C-alpha cells in the first residue's frame, strides 16, 4: 500500500 | 533502496561518527550545540516508534538502532561526561529549541497523513528534523573559529538530506509517481537552511582558508 511504501526510509 | 538513499544514509552515519570521534578523541564538544543534539534524539525517538512493531529489513532496524544509540550517547557525553561537559559553550548555545519543537508538534497535529499517534509523531519528527540544525548554525555564527571536524560534521549532515531529495525524485519516477509531500517539503526546507553554510564551507575549502561564518 502507499502507506507501507512511504515508511521504509530512515 | 537506491544508490542515492544509500549514499544519504551513509553520509548521515558518517556525520554522526565524525562528531562522536571528535568528542571522544579530543574530549571536547566546543562549537557543538547541545540543543541541536537533543532535538535529534527527539527526532529519532518519535520517528522510530515502530522499531519493534514493524520489521522492514535488517538494514533498516540496524540503522535505526545505530542512530538512536549514537545520538543518545552524544547527548550523554555533552551533559554528563566530566571532561567533555566542561567544554560545552553553555553561554553561547542559547537557542530556545522549544520554540522549534512546539510549532512543529502543532503543525503535525494539523497536517499529517492520518490522525494516529504513530503517524502524528512521525510527522512531527519530519518537521522537527527540518529545523533542528538551527541552534547549531546560530552557534557556529557566534563561535569565532570553527574546527574542521565540526565544519565537516555540519556539511555531511546537510548533504545527507540533499541526497534524500535526489532519492525522492528517483523514487517518484520509478515507483508509479508516488507523491509524498510532507517529507519532500520538509526536506527541501531542511536543505535550504544549509544553503549559506554550504556556500561558506565550499568557499573556505576552495581558498584553503579557515571556515568563517559572517556574524
PDB file of C-alpha atoms in Angstrom:
ATOM      1  CA  UNK A   1       0.000   0.000   0.000  1.00  0.00           C
ATOM      2  CA  UNK A   2       1.088   3.603  -0.301  1.00  0.00           C
ATOM      3  CA  UNK A   3       1.365   3.710   3.493  1.00  0.00           C
ATOM      4  CA  UNK A   4       3.885   0.850   3.606  1.00  0.00           C
ATOM      5  CA  UNK A   5       5.862   2.240   0.692  1.00  0.00           C
ATOM      6  CA  UNK A   6       6.464   5.523   2.428  1.00  0.00           C
ATOM      7  CA  UNK A   7       7.797   4.195   5.726  1.00  0.00           C
ATOM      8  CA  UNK A   8      10.734   2.161   4.546  1.00  0.00           C
ATOM      9  CA  UNK A   9      13.170   5.066   4.912  1.00  0.00           C
ATOM     10  CA  UNK A  10      15.180   6.136   7.950  1.00  0.00           C
TER      11      UNK A  10
ATOM     12  CA  UNK B   1      16.700   1.014  -1.813  1.00  0.00           C
ATOM     13  CA  UNK B   2      18.524   3.118  -4.407  1.00  0.00           C
ATOM     14  CA  UNK B   3      22.059   4.435  -4.575  1.00  0.00           C
ATOM     15  CA  UNK B   4      21.000   7.980  -3.624  1.00  0.00           C
ATOM     16  CA  UNK B   5      19.263   6.868  -0.443  1.00  0.00           C
ATOM     17  CA  UNK B   6      22.139   4.535   0.473  1.00  0.00           C
ATOM     18  CA  UNK B   7      24.602   7.376  -0.093  1.00  0.00           C
ATOM     19  CA  UNK B   8      22.350   9.603   2.024  1.00  0.00           C
ATOM     20  CA  UNK B   9      22.221   7.123   4.897  1.00  0.00           C
ATOM     21  CA  UNK B  10      25.985   6.565   4.762  1.00  0.00           C
ATOM     22  CA  UNK B  11      26.608  10.331   4.722  1.00  0.00           C
ATOM     23  CA  UNK B  12      24.302  10.713   7.710  1.00  0.00           C
ATOM     24  CA  UNK B  13      26.055   7.882   9.539  1.00  0.00           C
ATOM     25  CA  UNK B  14      29.473   9.360   8.683  1.00  0.00           C
ATOM     26  CA  UNK B  15      28.471  12.766  10.070  1.00  0.00           C
ATOM     27  CA  UNK B  16      27.454  11.183  13.376  1.00  0.00           C
ATOM     28  CA  UNK B  17      30.630   9.067  13.510  1.00  0.00           C
ATOM     29  CA  UNK B  18      32.757  12.186  12.880  1.00  0.00           C
ATOM     30  CA  UNK B  19      31.009  14.009  15.723  1.00  0.00           C
ATOM     31  CA  UNK B  20      31.452  11.053  18.088  1.00  0.00           C
ATOM     32  CA  UNK B  21      35.128  10.768  17.100  1.00  0.00           C
ATOM     33  CA  UNK B  22      35.649  14.495  17.680  1.00  0.00           C
ATOM     34  CA  UNK B  23      34.107  14.262  21.153  1.00  0.00           C
ATOM     35  CA  UNK B  24      35.881  11.036  22.159  1.00  0.00           C
ATOM     36  CA  UNK B  25      39.266  11.850  20.606  1.00  0.00           C
ATOM     37  CA  UNK B  26      39.520  15.484  21.703  1.00  0.00           C
ATOM     38  CA  UNK B  27      37.350  15.032  24.837  1.00  0.00           C
ATOM     39  CA  UNK B  28      35.783  18.297  23.728  1.00  0.00           C
ATOM     40  CA  UNK B  29      32.427  19.411  22.323  1.00  0.00           C
ATOM     41  CA  UNK B  30      33.425  23.014  21.666  1.00  0.00           C
ATOM     42  CA  UNK B  31      31.319  24.535  18.919  1.00  0.00           C
ATOM     43  CA  UNK B  32      28.677  21.805  19.125  1.00  0.00           C
ATOM     44  CA  UNK B  33      25.127  22.760  20.038  1.00  0.00           C
ATOM     45  CA  UNK B  34      23.636  20.521  22.733  1.00  0.00           C
ATOM     46  CA  UNK B  35      20.215  21.910  21.771  1.00  0.00           C
ATOM     47  CA  UNK B  36      20.547  20.532  18.243  1.00  0.00           C
ATOM     48  CA  UNK B  37      21.767  17.179  19.558  1.00  0.00           C
ATOM     49  CA  UNK B  38      18.804  16.946  21.940  1.00  0.00           C
ATOM     50  CA  UNK B  39      16.417  17.770  19.094  1.00  0.00           C
ATOM     51  CA  UNK B  40      17.944  14.947  17.056  1.00  0.00           C
ATOM     52  CA  UNK B  41      17.313  12.485  19.901  1.00  0.00           C
ATOM     53  CA  UNK B  42      13.657  13.605  19.905  1.00  0.00           C
ATOM     54  CA  UNK B  43      13.560  13.260  16.100  1.00  0.00           C
ATOM     55  CA  UNK B  44      14.823   9.675  16.230  1.00  0.00           C
ATOM     56  CA  UNK B  45      12.669   8.673  19.218  1.00  0.00           C
ATOM     57  CA  UNK B  46       9.471   9.976  17.624  1.00  0.00           C
ATOM     58  CA  UNK B  47      10.352   8.656  14.176  1.00  0.00           C
ATOM     59  CA  UNK B  48      11.345   5.126  15.163  1.00  0.00           C
ATOM     60  CA  UNK B  49       8.399   4.300  17.435  1.00  0.00           C
ATOM     61  CA  UNK B  50       7.562   1.337  15.209  1.00  0.00           C
ATOM     62  CA  UNK B  51      11.093  -0.023  15.599  1.00  0.00           C
ATOM     63  CA  UNK B  52       9.893  -3.138  17.435  1.00  0.00           C
ATOM     64  CA  UNK B  53       6.448  -3.427  15.933  1.00  0.00           C
ATOM     65  CA  UNK B  54       7.253  -3.187  12.221  1.00  0.00           C
ATOM     66  CA  UNK B  55      10.186  -5.107  10.730  1.00  0.00           C
ATOM     67  CA  UNK B  56      11.199  -3.683   7.344  1.00  0.00           C
ATOM     68  CA  UNK B  57      14.721  -5.055   6.858  1.00  0.00           C
ATOM     69  CA  UNK B  58      17.843  -5.933   8.787  1.00  0.00           C
ATOM     70  CA  UNK B  59      19.470  -2.792   7.413  1.00  0.00           C
ATOM     71  CA  UNK B  60      16.535  -0.606   8.468  1.00  0.00           C
ATOM     72  CA  UNK B  61      16.418  -1.966  12.016  1.00  0.00           C
ATOM     73  CA  UNK B  62      20.201  -1.853  12.449  1.00  0.00           C
ATOM     74  CA  UNK B  63      20.496   1.728  11.217  1.00  0.00           C
ATOM     75  CA  UNK B  64      17.651   2.864  13.465  1.00  0.00           C
ATOM     76  CA  UNK B  65      19.381   1.349  16.493  1.00  0.00           C
ATOM     77  CA  UNK B  66      22.703   2.924  15.477  1.00  0.00           C
ATOM     78  CA  UNK B  67      21.160   6.376  15.001  1.00  0.00           C
ATOM     79  CA  UNK B  68      19.304   6.150  18.314  1.00  0.00           C
ATOM     80  CA  UNK B  69      22.337   4.838  20.182  1.00  0.00           C
ATOM     81  CA  UNK B  70      24.851   7.330  18.816  1.00  0.00           C
ATOM     82  CA  UNK B  71      22.595  10.392  19.174  1.00  0.00           C
ATOM     83  CA  UNK B  72      21.747   9.485  22.780  1.00  0.00           C
ATOM     84  CA  UNK B  73      25.406   8.864  23.621  1.00  0.00           C
ATOM     85  CA  UNK B  74      26.392  12.243  22.137  1.00  0.00           C
ATOM     86  CA  UNK B  75      23.860  13.987  24.403  1.00  0.00           C
ATOM     87  CA  UNK B  76      25.116  11.896  27.331  1.00  0.00           C
ATOM     88  CA  UNK B  77      28.746  12.920  26.661  1.00  0.00           C
ATOM     89  CA  UNK B  78      27.822  16.611  26.412  1.00  0.00           C
ATOM     90  CA  UNK B  79      25.646  16.570  29.531  1.00  0.00           C
ATOM     91  CA  UNK B  80      27.329  14.181  31.927  1.00  0.00           C
ATOM     92  CA  UNK B  81      30.886  13.304  30.901  1.00  0.00           C
ATOM     93  CA  UNK B  82      33.062  15.068  33.489  1.00  0.00           C
ATOM     94  CA  UNK B  83      35.659  16.346  30.994  1.00  0.00           C
ATOM     95  CA  UNK B  84      33.522  16.906  27.883  1.00  0.00           C
ATOM     96  CA  UNK B  85      30.770  18.827  29.641  1.00  0.00           C
ATOM     97  CA  UNK B  86      33.314  21.459  30.763  1.00  0.00           C
ATOM     98  CA  UNK B  87      33.981  22.268  27.097  1.00  0.00           C
ATOM     99  CA  UNK B  88      30.320  22.881  26.211  1.00  0.00           C
ATOM    100  CA  UNK B  89      29.679  26.510  25.134  1.00  0.00           C
ATOM    101  CA  UNK B  90      26.718  26.813  27.501  1.00  0.00           C
ATOM    102  CA  UNK B  91      26.527  30.604  27.366  1.00  0.00           C
ATOM    103  CA  UNK B  92      26.577  30.697  23.558  1.00  0.00           C
ATOM    104  CA  UNK B  93      24.219  27.788  22.911  1.00  0.00           C
ATOM    105  CA  UNK B  94      21.145  29.737  23.982  1.00  0.00           C
ATOM    106  CA  UNK B  95      18.661  28.963  21.164  1.00  0.00           C
ATOM    107  CA  UNK B  96      15.251  28.194  22.733  1.00  0.00           C
ATOM    108  CA  UNK B  97      14.733  24.858  20.975  1.00  0.00           C
ATOM    109  CA  UNK B  98      11.254  24.515  22.482  1.00  0.00           C
ATOM    110  CA  UNK B  99      10.327  27.411  20.205  1.00  0.00           C
ATOM    111  CA  UNK B 100      11.083  24.983  17.386  1.00  0.00           C
ATOM    112  CA  UNK B 101       9.552  21.820  18.820  1.00  0.00           C
ATOM    113  CA  UNK B 102       6.173  23.241  19.812  1.00  0.00           C
ATOM    114  CA  UNK B 103       5.196  24.743  16.414  1.00  0.00           C
ATOM    115  CA  UNK B 104       6.401  21.542  14.734  1.00  0.00           C
ATOM    116  CA  UNK B 105       4.143  19.496  17.013  1.00  0.00           C
ATOM    117  CA  UNK B 106       1.176  21.783  16.405  1.00  0.00           C
ATOM    118  CA  UNK B 107       1.797  21.629  12.662  1.00  0.00           C
ATOM    119  CA  UNK B 108       1.921  17.827  12.874  1.00  0.00           C
ATOM    120  CA  UNK B 109      -1.452  17.898  14.638  1.00  0.00           C
ATOM    121  CA  UNK B 110      -2.844  19.929  11.748  1.00  0.00           C
ATOM    122  CA  UNK B 111      -1.106  18.468   8.705  1.00  0.00           C
ATOM    123  CA  UNK B 112      -0.471  14.716   8.589  1.00  0.00           C
ATOM    124  CA  UNK B 113      -1.337  11.646   6.512  1.00  0.00           C
ATOM    125  CA  UNK B 114      -3.608  10.058   9.126  1.00  0.00           C
ATOM    126  CA  UNK B 115      -4.555  11.022  12.662  1.00  0.00           C
ATOM    127  CA  UNK B 116      -2.929   8.258  14.700  1.00  0.00           C
ATOM    128  CA  UNK B 117      -0.334   8.618  17.468  1.00  0.00           C
ATOM    129  CA  UNK B 118       2.408   6.894  15.446  1.00  0.00           C
ATOM    130  CA  UNK B 119       1.677   8.896  12.301  1.00  0.00           C
ATOM    131  CA  UNK B 120       1.387  12.297  14.028  1.00  0.00           C
ATOM    132  CA  UNK B 121       4.635  11.714  15.949  1.00  0.00           C
ATOM    133  CA  UNK B 122       6.346  10.507  12.768  1.00  0.00           C
ATOM    134  CA  UNK B 123       5.167  13.682  11.003  1.00  0.00           C
ATOM    135  CA  UNK B 124       6.365  15.746  13.981  1.00  0.00           C
ATOM    136  CA  UNK B 125       9.819  14.139  13.634  1.00  0.00           C
ATOM    137  CA  UNK B 126       9.901  15.062   9.940  1.00  0.00           C
ATOM    138  CA  UNK B 127       9.044  18.716  10.658  1.00  0.00           C
ATOM    139  CA  UNK B 128      11.400  18.879  13.652  1.00  0.00           C
ATOM    140  CA  UNK B 129      14.343  17.441  11.736  1.00  0.00           C
ATOM    141  CA  UNK B 130      13.949  20.200   9.165  1.00  0.00           C
ATOM    142  CA  UNK B 131      14.659  22.924  11.748  1.00  0.00           C
ATOM    143  CA  UNK B 132      16.761  21.009  14.295  1.00  0.00           C
ATOM    144  CA  UNK B 133      20.026  22.325  12.823  1.00  0.00           C
ATOM    145  CA  UNK B 134      19.152  25.975  13.594  1.00  0.00           C
ATOM    146  CA  UNK B 135      20.683  26.103  17.109  1.00  0.00           C
ATOM    147  CA  UNK B 136      23.877  24.601  15.651  1.00  0.00           C
ATOM    148  CA  UNK B 137      24.036  27.139  12.797  1.00  0.00           C
ATOM    149  CA  UNK B 138      23.443  30.006  15.246  1.00  0.00           C
ATOM    150  CA  UNK B 139      26.228  28.670  17.489  1.00  0.00           C
ATOM    151  CA  UNK B 140      28.591  28.447  14.501  1.00  0.00           C
ATOM    152  CA  UNK B 141      27.955  32.104  13.710  1.00  0.00           C
ATOM    153  CA  UNK B 142      28.773  33.032  17.312  1.00  0.00           C
ATOM    154  CA  UNK B 143      31.883  30.911  17.704  1.00  0.00           C
ATOM    155  CA  UNK B 144      34.780  32.696  16.051  1.00  0.00           C
ATOM    156  CA  UNK B 145      36.817  29.788  14.744  1.00  0.00           C
ATOM    157  CA  UNK B 146      35.094  26.601  13.600  1.00  0.00           C
ATOM    158  CA  UNK B 147      37.298  23.497  13.829  1.00  0.00           C
ATOM    159  CA  UNK B 148      37.467  21.254  10.772  1.00  0.00           C
ATOM    160  CA  UNK B 149      35.653  18.309  12.342  1.00  0.00           C
ATOM    161  CA  UNK B 150      32.695  20.487  13.316  1.00  0.00           C
ATOM    162  CA  UNK B 151      32.596  22.021   9.829  1.00  0.00           C
ATOM    163  CA  UNK B 152      32.705  18.579   8.204  1.00  0.00           C
ATOM    164  CA  UNK B 153      30.029  17.316  10.592  1.00  0.00           C
ATOM    165  CA  UNK B 154      27.569  20.074   9.637  1.00  0.00           C
ATOM    166  CA  UNK B 155      28.396  19.771   5.939  1.00  0.00           C
ATOM    167  CA  UNK B 156      27.741  15.999   5.872  1.00  0.00           C
ATOM    168  CA  UNK B 157      24.565  16.484   7.881  1.00  0.00           C
ATOM    169  CA  UNK B 158      23.268  18.912   5.265  1.00  0.00           C
ATOM    170  CA  UNK B 159      24.483  16.744   2.388  1.00  0.00           C
ATOM    171  CA  UNK B 160      22.571  13.665   3.619  1.00  0.00           C
ATOM    172  CA  UNK B 161      19.152  15.316   3.276  1.00  0.00           C
ATOM    173  CA  UNK B 162      20.147  16.751  -0.121  1.00  0.00           C
ATOM    174  CA  UNK B 163      20.857  13.162  -1.220  1.00  0.00           C
ATOM    175  CA  UNK B 164      17.458  12.160   0.154  1.00  0.00           C
ATOM    176  CA  UNK B 165      15.869  14.808  -2.086  1.00  0.00           C
ATOM    177  CA  UNK B 166      17.529  13.125  -5.078  1.00  0.00           C
ATOM    178  CA  UNK B 167      16.309   9.751  -3.759  1.00  0.00           C
ATOM    179  CA  UNK B 168      12.723  11.096  -3.653  1.00  0.00           C
ATOM    180  CA  UNK B 169      12.971  12.362  -7.231  1.00  0.00           C
ATOM    181  CA  UNK B 170      14.278   8.956  -8.295  1.00  0.00           C
ATOM    182  CA  UNK B 171      11.503   7.111  -6.412  1.00  0.00           C
ATOM    183  CA  UNK B 172       8.854   9.414  -7.847  1.00  0.00           C
ATOM    184  CA  UNK B 173       9.814   8.412 -11.383  1.00  0.00           C
ATOM    185  CA  UNK B 174      10.441   4.755 -10.665  1.00  0.00           C
ATOM    186  CA  UNK B 175       7.628   3.960  -8.240  1.00  0.00           C
ATOM    187  CA  UNK B 176       4.454   4.900 -10.149  1.00  0.00           C
ATOM    188  CA  UNK B 177       4.718   8.585  -9.278  1.00  0.00           C
ATOM    189  CA  UNK B 178       4.154   8.105  -5.567  1.00  0.00           C
ATOM    190  CA  UNK B 179       3.697  11.577  -4.053  1.00  0.00           C
ATOM    191  CA  UNK B 180       4.973  12.267  -0.517  1.00  0.00           C
ATOM    192  CA  UNK B 181       4.547  15.975   0.150  1.00  0.00           C
ATOM    193  CA  UNK B 182       5.373  16.013   3.854  1.00  0.00           C
ATOM    194  CA  UNK B 183       8.935  14.623   3.724  1.00  0.00           C
ATOM    195  CA  UNK B 184       9.570  16.329   0.379  1.00  0.00           C
ATOM    196  CA  UNK B 185       8.711  19.857   1.512  1.00  0.00           C
ATOM    197  CA  UNK B 186      10.339  19.398   4.923  1.00  0.00           C
ATOM    198  CA  UNK B 187      13.468  18.014   3.281  1.00  0.00           C
ATOM    199  CA  UNK B 188      13.520  20.997   0.941  1.00  0.00           C
ATOM    200  CA  UNK B 189      13.284  23.447   3.866  1.00  0.00           C
ATOM    201  CA  UNK B 190      15.930  21.468   5.754  1.00  0.00           C
ATOM    202  CA  UNK B 191      18.406  21.536   2.868  1.00  0.00           C
ATOM    203  CA  UNK B 192      17.715  25.199   2.119  1.00  0.00           C
ATOM    204  CA  UNK B 193      18.626  26.136   5.706  1.00  0.00           C
ATOM    205  CA  UNK B 194      22.142  24.875   4.962  1.00  0.00           C
ATOM    206  CA  UNK B 195      22.461  26.975   1.807  1.00  0.00           C
ATOM    207  CA  UNK B 196      24.624  29.748   3.216  1.00  0.00           C
ATOM    208  CA  UNK B 197      26.678  27.303   5.289  1.00  0.00           C
ATOM    209  CA  UNK B 198      27.342  25.272   2.125  1.00  0.00           C
ATOM    210  CA  UNK B 199      28.435  28.473   0.368  1.00  0.00           C
ATOM    211  CA  UNK B 200      30.978  29.473   3.058  1.00  0.00           C
ATOM    212  CA  UNK B 201      32.109  25.857   3.584  1.00  0.00           C
ATOM    213  CA  UNK B 202      32.882  25.329  -0.124  1.00  0.00           C
ATOM    214  CA  UNK B 203      34.466  28.794  -0.379  1.00  0.00           C
ATOM    215  CA  UNK B 204      36.780  28.059   2.587  1.00  0.00           C
ATOM    216  CA  UNK B 205      37.599  24.668   1.100  1.00  0.00           C
ATOM    217  CA  UNK B 206      38.407  26.190  -2.336  1.00  0.00           C
ATOM    218  CA  UNK B 207      40.523  29.025  -0.934  1.00  0.00           C
ATOM    219  CA  UNK B 208      42.051  26.633   1.559  1.00  0.00           C
ATOM    220  CA  UNK B 209      41.249  29.019   4.429  1.00  0.00           C
ATOM    221  CA  UNK B 210      39.611  28.669   7.850  1.00  0.00           C
ATOM    222  CA  UNK B 211      35.813  28.276   7.755  1.00  0.00           C
ATOM    223  CA  UNK B 212      34.232  31.511   8.985  1.00  0.00           C
ATOM    224  CA  UNK B 213      30.516  32.325   9.026  1.00  0.00           C
ATOM    225  CA  UNK B 214      29.589  36.043   8.911  1.00  0.00           C
ATOM    226  CA  UNK B 215      28.035  37.168  12.200  1.00  0.00           C
TER     227      UNK B 215
END
